[in-house]
mmCIF file of C-alpha atoms in Angstrom:
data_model
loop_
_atom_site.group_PDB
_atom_site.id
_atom_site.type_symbol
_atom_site.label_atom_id
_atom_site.label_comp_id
_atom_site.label_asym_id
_atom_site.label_seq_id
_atom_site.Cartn_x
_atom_site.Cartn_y
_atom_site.Cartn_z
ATOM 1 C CA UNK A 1 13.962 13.468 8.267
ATOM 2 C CA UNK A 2 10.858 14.146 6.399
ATOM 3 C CA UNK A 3 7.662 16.317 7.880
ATOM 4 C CA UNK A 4 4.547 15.732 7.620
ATOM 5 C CA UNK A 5 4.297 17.826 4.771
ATOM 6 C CA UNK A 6 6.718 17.440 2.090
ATOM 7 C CA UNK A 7 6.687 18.361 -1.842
ATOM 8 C CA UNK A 8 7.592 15.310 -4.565
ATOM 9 C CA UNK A 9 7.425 16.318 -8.041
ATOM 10 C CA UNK A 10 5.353 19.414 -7.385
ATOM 11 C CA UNK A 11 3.036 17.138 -5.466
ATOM 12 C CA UNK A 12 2.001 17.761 -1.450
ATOM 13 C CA UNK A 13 2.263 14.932 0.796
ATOM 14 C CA UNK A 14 0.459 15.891 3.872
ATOM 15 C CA UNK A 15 -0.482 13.556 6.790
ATOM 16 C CA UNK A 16 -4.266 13.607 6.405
ATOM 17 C CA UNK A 17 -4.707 11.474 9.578
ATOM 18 C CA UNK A 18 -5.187 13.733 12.244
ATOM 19 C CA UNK A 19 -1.999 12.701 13.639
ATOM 20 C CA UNK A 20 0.113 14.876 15.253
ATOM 21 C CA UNK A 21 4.124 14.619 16.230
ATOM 22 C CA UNK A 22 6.114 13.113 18.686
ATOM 23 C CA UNK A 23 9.152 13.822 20.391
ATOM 24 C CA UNK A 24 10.825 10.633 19.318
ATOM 25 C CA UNK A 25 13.060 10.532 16.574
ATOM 26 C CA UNK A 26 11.258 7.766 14.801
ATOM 27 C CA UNK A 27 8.427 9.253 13.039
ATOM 28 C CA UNK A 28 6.507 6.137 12.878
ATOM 29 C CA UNK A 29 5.815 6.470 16.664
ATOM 30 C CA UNK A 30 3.479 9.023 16.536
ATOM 31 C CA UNK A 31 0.731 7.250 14.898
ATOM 32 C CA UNK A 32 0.951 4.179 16.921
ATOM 33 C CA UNK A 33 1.169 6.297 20.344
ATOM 34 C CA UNK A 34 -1.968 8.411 19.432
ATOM 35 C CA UNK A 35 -3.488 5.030 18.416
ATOM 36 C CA UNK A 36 -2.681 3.439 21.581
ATOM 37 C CA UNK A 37 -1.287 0.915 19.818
ATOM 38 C CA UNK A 38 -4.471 -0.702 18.821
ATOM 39 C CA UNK A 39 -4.620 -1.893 14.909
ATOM 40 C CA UNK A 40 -8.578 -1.042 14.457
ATOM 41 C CA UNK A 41 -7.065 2.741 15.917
ATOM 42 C CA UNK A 42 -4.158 2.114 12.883
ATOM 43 C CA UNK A 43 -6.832 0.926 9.749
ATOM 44 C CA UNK A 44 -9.182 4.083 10.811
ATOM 45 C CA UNK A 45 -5.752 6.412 10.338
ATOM 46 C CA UNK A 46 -4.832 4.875 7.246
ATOM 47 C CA UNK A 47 -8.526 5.158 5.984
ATOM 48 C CA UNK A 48 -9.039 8.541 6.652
ATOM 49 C CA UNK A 49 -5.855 9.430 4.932
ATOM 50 C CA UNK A 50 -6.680 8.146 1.751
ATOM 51 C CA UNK A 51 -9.973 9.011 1.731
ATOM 52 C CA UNK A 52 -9.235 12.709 2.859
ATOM 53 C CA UNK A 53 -6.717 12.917 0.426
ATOM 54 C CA UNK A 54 -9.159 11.481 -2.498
ATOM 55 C CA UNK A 55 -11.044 13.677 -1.678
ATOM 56 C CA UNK A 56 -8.912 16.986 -1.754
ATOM 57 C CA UNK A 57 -7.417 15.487 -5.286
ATOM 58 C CA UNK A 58 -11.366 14.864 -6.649
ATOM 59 C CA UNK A 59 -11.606 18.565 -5.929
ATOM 60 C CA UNK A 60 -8.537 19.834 -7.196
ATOM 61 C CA UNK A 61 -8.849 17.854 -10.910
ATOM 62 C CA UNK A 62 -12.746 19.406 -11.342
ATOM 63 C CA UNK A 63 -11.732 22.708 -10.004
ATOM 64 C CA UNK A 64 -8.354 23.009 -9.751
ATOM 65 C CA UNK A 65 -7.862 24.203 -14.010
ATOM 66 C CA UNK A 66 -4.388 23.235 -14.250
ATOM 67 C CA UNK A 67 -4.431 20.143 -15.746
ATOM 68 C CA UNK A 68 -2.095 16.765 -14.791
ATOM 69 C CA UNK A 69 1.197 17.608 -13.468
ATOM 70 C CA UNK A 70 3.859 15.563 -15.952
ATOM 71 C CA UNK A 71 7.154 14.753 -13.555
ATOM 72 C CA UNK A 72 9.797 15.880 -16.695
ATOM 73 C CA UNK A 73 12.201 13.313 -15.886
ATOM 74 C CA UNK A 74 10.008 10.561 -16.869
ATOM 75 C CA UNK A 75 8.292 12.245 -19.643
ATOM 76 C CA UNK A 76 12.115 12.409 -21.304
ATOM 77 C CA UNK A 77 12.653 8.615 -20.544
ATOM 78 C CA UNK A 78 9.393 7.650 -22.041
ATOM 79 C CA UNK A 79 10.940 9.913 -25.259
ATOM 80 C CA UNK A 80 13.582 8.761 -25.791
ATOM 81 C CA UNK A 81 13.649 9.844 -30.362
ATOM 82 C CA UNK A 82 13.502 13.688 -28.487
ATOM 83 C CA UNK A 83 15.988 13.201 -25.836
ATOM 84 C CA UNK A 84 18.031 10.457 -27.204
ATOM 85 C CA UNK A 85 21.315 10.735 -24.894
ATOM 86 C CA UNK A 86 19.009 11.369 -21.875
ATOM 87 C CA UNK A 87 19.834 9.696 -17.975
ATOM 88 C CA UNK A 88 18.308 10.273 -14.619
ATOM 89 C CA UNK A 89 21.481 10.979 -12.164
ATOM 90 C CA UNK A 90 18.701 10.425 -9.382
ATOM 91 C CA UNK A 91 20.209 7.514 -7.050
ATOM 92 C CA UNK A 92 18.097 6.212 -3.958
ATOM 93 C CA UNK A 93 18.348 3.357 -1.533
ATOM 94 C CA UNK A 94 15.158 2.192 -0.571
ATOM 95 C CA UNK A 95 13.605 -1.148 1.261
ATOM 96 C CA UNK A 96 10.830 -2.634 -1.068
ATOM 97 C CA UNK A 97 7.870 -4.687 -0.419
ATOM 98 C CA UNK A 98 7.382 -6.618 -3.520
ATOM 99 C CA UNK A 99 3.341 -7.981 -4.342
ATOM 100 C CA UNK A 100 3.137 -11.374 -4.464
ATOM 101 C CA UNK A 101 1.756 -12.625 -7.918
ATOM 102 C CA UNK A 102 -2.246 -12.220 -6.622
ATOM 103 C CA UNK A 103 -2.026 -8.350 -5.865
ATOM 104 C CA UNK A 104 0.050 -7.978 -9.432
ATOM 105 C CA UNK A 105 -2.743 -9.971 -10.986
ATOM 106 C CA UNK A 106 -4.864 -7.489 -9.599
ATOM 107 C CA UNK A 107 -2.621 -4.459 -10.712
ATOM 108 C CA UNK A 108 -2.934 -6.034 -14.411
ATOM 109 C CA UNK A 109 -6.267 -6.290 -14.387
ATOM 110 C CA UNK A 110 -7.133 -2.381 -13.403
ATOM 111 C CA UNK A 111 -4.383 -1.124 -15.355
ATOM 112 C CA UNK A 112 -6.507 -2.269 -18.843
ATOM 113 C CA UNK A 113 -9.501 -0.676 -17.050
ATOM 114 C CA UNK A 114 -7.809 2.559 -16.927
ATOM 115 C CA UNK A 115 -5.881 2.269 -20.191
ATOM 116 C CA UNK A 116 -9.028 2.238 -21.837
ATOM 117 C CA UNK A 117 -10.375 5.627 -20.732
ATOM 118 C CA UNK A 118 -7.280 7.430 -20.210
ATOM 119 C CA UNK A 119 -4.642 5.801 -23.086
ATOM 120 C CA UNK A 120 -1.828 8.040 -22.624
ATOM 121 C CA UNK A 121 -1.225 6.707 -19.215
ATOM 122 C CA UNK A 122 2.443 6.014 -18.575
ATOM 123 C CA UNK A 123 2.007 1.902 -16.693
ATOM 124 C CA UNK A 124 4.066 0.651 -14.082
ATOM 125 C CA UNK A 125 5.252 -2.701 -15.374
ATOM 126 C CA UNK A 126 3.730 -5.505 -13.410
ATOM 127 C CA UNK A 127 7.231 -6.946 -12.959
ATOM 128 C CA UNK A 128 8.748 -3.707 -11.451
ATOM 129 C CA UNK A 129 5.583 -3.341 -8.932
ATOM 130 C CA UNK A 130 6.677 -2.005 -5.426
ATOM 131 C CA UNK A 131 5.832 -0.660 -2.340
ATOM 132 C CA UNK A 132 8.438 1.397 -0.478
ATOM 133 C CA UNK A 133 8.410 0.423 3.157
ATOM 134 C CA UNK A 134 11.720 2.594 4.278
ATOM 135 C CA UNK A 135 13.218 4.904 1.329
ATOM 136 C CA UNK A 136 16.960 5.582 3.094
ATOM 137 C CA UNK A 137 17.792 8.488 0.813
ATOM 138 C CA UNK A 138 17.313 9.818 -2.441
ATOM 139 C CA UNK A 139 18.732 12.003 -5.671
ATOM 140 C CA UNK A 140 22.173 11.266 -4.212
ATOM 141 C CA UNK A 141 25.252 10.360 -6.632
ATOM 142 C CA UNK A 142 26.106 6.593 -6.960
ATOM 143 C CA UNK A 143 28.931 6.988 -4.672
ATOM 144 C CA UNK A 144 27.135 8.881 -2.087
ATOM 145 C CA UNK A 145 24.663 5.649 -1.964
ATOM 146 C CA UNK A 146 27.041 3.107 -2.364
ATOM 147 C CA UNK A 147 28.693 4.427 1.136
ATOM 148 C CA UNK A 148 25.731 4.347 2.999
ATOM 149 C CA UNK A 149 25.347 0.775 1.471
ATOM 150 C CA UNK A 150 28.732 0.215 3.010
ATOM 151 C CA UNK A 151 26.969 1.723 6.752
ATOM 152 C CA UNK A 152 24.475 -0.616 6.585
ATOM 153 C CA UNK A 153 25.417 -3.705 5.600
ATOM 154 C CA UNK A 154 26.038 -6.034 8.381
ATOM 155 C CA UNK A 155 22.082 -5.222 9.359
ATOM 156 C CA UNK A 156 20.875 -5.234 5.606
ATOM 157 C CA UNK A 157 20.264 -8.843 5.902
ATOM 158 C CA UNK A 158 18.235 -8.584 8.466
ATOM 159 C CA UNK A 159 16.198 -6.062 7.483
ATOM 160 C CA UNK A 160 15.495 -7.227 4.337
ATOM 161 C CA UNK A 161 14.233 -10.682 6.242
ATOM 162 C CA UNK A 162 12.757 -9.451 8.942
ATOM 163 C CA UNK A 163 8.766 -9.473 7.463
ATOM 164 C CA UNK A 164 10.136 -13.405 7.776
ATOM 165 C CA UNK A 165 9.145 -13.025 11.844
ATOM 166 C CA UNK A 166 7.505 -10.032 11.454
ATOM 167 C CA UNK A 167 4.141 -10.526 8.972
ATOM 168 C CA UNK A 168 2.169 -7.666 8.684
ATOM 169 C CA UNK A 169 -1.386 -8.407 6.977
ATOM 170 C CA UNK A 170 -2.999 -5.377 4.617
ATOM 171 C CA UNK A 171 -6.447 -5.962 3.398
ATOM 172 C CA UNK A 172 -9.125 -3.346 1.798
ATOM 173 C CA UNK A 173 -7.425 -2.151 -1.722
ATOM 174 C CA UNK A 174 -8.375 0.669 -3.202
ATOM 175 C CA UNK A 175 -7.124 3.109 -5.816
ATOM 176 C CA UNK A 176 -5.466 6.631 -4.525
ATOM 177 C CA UNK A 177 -4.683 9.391 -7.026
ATOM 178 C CA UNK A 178 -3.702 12.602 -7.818
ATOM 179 C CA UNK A 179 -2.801 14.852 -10.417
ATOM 180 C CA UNK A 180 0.587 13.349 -11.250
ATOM 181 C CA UNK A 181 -0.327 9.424 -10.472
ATOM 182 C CA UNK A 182 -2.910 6.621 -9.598
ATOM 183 C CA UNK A 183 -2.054 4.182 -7.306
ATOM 184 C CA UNK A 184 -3.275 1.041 -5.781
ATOM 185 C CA UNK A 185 -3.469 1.162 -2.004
ATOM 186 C CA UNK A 186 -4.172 -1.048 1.386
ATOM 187 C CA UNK A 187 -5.003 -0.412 5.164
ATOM 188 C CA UNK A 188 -3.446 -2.584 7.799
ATOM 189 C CA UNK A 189 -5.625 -5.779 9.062
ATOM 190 C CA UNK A 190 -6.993 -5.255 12.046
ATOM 191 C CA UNK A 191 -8.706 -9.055 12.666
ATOM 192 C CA UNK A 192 -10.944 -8.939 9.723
ATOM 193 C CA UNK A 193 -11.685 -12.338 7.648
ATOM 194 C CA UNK A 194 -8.706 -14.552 9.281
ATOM 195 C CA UNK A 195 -7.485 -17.470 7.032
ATOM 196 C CA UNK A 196 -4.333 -20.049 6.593
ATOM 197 C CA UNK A 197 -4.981 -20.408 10.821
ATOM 198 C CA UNK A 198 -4.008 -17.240 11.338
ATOM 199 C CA UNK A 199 -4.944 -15.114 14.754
ATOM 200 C CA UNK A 200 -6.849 -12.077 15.485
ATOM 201 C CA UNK A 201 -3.625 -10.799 17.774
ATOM 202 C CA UNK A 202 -1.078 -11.211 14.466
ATOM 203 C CA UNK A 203 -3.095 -8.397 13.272
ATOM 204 C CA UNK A 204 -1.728 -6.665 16.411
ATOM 205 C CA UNK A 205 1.557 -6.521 14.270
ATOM 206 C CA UNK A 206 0.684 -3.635 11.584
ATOM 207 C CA UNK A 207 1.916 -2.273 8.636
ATOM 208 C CA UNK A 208 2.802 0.790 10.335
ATOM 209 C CA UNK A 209 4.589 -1.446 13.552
ATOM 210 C CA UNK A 210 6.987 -2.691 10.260
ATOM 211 C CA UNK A 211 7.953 0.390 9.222
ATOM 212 C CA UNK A 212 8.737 1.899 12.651
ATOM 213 C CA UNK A 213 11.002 -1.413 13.403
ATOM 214 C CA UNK A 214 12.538 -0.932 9.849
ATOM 215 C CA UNK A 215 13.772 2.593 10.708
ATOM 216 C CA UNK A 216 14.868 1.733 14.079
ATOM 217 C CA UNK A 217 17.090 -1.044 12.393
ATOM 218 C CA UNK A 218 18.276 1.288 9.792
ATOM 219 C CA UNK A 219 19.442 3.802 12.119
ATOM 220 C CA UNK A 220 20.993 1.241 14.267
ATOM 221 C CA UNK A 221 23.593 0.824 11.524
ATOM 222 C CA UNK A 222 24.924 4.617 11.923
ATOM 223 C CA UNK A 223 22.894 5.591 8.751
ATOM 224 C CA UNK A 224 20.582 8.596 8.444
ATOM 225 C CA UNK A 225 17.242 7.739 6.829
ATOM 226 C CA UNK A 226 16.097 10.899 5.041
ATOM 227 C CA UNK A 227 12.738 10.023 3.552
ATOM 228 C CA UNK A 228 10.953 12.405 1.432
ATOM 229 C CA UNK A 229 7.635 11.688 3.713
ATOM 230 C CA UNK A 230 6.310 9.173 5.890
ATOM 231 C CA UNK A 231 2.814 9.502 5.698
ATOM 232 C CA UNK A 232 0.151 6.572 6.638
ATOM 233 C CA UNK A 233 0.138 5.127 3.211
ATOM 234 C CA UNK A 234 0.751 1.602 1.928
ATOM 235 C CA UNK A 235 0.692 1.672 -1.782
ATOM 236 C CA UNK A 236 1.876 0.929 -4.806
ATOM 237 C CA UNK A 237 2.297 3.100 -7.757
ATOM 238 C CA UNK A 238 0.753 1.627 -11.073
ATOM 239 C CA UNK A 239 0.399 4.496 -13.525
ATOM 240 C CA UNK A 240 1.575 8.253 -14.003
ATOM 241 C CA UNK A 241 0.347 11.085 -16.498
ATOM 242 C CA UNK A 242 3.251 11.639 -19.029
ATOM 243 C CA UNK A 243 0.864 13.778 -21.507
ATOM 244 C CA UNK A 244 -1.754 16.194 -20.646
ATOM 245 C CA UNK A 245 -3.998 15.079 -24.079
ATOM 246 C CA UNK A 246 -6.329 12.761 -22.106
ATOM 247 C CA UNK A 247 -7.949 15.323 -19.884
ATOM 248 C CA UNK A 248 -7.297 18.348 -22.251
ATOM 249 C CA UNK A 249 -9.498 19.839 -24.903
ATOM 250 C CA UNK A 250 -7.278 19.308 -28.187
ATOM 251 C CA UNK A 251 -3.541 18.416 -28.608
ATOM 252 C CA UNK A 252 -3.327 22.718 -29.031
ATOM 253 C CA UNK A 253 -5.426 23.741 -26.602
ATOM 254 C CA UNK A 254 -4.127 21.711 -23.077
ATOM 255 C CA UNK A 255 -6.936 23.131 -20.974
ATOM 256 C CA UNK A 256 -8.404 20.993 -18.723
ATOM 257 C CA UNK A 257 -11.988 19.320 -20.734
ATOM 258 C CA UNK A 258 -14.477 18.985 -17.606
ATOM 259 C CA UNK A 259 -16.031 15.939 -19.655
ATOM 260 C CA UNK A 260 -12.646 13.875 -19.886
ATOM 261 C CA UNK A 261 -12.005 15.042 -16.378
ATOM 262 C CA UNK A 262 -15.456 13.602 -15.124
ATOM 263 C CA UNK A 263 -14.964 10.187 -17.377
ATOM 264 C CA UNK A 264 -10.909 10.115 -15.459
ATOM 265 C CA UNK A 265 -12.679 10.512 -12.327
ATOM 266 C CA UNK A 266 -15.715 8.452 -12.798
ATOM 267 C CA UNK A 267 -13.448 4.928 -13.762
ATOM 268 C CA UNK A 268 -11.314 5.686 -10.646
ATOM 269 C CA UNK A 269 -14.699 5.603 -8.894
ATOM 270 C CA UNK A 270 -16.460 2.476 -10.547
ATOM 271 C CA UNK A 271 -12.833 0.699 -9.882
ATOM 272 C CA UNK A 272 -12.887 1.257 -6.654
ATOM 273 C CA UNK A 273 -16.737 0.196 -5.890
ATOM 274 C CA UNK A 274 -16.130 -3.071 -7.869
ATOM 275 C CA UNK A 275 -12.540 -3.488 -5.570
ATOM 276 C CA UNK A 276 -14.646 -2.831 -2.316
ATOM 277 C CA UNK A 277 -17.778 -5.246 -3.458
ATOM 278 C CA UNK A 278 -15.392 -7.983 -4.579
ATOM 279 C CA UNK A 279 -11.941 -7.642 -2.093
ATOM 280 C CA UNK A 280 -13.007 -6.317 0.652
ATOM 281 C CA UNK A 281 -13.520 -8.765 3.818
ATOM 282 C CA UNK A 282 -16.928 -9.950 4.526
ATOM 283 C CA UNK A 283 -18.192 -11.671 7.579
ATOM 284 C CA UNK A 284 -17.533 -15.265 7.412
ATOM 285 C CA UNK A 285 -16.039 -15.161 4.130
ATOM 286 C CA UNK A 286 -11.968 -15.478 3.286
ATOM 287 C CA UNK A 287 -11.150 -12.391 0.764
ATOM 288 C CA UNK A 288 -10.536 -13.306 -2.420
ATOM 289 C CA UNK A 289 -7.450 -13.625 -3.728
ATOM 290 C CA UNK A 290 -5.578 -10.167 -4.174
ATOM 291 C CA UNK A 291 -7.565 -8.251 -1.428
ATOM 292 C CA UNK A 292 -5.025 -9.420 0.831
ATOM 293 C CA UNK A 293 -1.331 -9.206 1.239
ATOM 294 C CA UNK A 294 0.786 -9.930 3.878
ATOM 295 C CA UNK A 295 4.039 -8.526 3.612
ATOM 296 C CA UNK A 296 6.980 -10.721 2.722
ATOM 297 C CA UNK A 297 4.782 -13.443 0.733
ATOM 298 C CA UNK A 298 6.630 -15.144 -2.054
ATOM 299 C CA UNK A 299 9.237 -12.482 -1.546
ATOM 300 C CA UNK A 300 11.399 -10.810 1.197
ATOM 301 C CA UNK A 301 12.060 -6.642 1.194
ATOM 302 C CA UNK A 302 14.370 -5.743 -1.638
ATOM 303 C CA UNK A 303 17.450 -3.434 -0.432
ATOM 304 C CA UNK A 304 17.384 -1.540 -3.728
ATOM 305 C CA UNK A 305 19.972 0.963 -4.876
ATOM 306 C CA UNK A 306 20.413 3.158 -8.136
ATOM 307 C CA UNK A 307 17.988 5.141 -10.416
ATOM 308 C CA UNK A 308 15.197 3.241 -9.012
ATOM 309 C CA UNK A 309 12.207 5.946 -9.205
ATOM 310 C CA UNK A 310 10.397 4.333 -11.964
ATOM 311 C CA UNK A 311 10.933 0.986 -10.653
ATOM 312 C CA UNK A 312 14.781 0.373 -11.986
ATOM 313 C CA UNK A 313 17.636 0.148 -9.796
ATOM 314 C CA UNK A 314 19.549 -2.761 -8.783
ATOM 315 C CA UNK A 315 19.659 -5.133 -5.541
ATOM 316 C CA UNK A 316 21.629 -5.557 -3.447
ATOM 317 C CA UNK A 317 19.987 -8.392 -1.423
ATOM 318 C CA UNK A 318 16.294 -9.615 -1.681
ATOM 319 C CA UNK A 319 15.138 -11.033 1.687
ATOM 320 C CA UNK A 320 13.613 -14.265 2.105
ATOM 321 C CA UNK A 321 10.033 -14.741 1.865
ATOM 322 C CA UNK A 322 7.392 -17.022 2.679
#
């Protein structure tokens, strides 16, 4: 099981909620104990994470003096004329929420904002968008995955239908970075700007509910989950540094500039005021399209196996959505 602090790609994922542990083996329970189970107690969690960890990550790029961190494995695929008979061996299993086509309309649209101040950005493609609700394990050999496949799959139908009956809402996007990656992310609902008829208490049902029920489901089957970290996050990953040349001072000299620092920094900034002015809820008003996404729209979770890091993989059932 993953802490609440674990390392991904040189990269510190730390529970920036103020949440502590439980004694339960589900470590979804925590948050929703110390919450009392209340979604407005949820949304404040999963705010102060990301804005904590913002934060930390504004300091570390205008202080920090070490530049992007480039994940190698990547940087290789995305190079293919250097390392022609290159593979990632890394094989996962994972339960993806896939955007429905608003929120990737969305993802488009700030992708060209940051192209155009830091080009050497490495883009999620808008078709391969996805948010991992339960990763079951990763960097495992194909046949290592392919038997836990085999563990789970009387329940992986109903897991991968289960945001069917079970429709958590997540509102507020924002972008979330770090040295390695920028990512779009969401809060769970907690009653704000209801639409489509539905009710204040469906917001009751939270992002963070789902993923506690989708690891109690996944253990059911016999399987271990062994997640690198389960910290209050919903987000999907949209771009990652492959080169250190946009923030550096020359293609020699790969020292941190504080200008093209300050200009990364400032667009991830003036994104995220337009996203708040323009998606967030307002009183009396239905959020415009792609400041809201409930979970399981157009598309069920996607049991995905294989190299799947950068969004590849194959499935092995997509649930139905709604």
């Amino acid at each position: 099981m993953a802490t609440a602090s674990d390392v991904v790609n040189g990269n510190i994922f730390e529970d920036l909620s103020g949440t502590g542990t439980t004694a339960s083996d589900n470590p979804y329970i925590s948050l929703i104990e110390v919450c009392g189970d209340a979604s407005d107690e949820i949304q404040a969690r999963y705010t102060k994470h990301r804005k904590t960890r913002n934060g930390l990550q504004r300091e570390k790029f205008i202080n920090g003096g070490s530049g992007v961190i480039i994940d190698p494995i990547l940087y290789k695929l995305v190079h293919p004329e250097q390392y022609p008979d290159f593979a990632d061996t890394r094989n996962c299993l994972v339960f993806w929420a896939r955007p429905p086509s608003h929120v990737r309309s969305l993802v488009a649209d700030i992708q060209k904002q940051l192209i155009d101040i830091v080009p050497g950005l490495w883009l999620m493609p808008i078709e391969l968008l996805h948010m991992t609700a339960l990763e079951i394990d990763f960097a495992r050999t194909l046949g290592e995955i392919d038997g836990i496949v085999n563990t789970m799959s009387g329940k992986i139908p109903d897991i991968t239908d289960y945001p069917f009956t079970h429709r958590a809402r997540l509102i507020k996007p924002m972008l979330s970075y770090d040295t390695a990656a920028v990512a779009l992310s969401f809060v769970p609902a907690a009653g704000e700007s209801l639409s489509d008829g539905r009710s204040s208490s469906a917001d009751a049902y939270t992002y963070h509910h789902l993923r506690r029920d989708l690891y109690n489901l996944s253990v059911s089957t016999g399987a271990e989950v062994a997640s690198r970290y389960v910290v209050p996050s919903a987000h999907l990953t949209i771009a990652r540094f492959v080169t250190q040349s946009d923030i550096s001072k020359s293609e020699d000299d790969e020292t941190p500039d504080p200008s093209k620092v300050q200009r990364f920094i400032d667009c991830i900034e003036t994104v995220n005021v337009g996203l708040q002015y323009r998606y967030w809820p307002r009183e009396d008003q239905p959020i415009k399209a792609g400041g809201e996404w409930i979970v399981g729209q157009e598309k069920g979770l996607d049991c995905r196996k294989g190299t799947l890091w950068y969004g590849g993989g194959e499935t092995v059932r997509l649930g139905t959505g709604f």
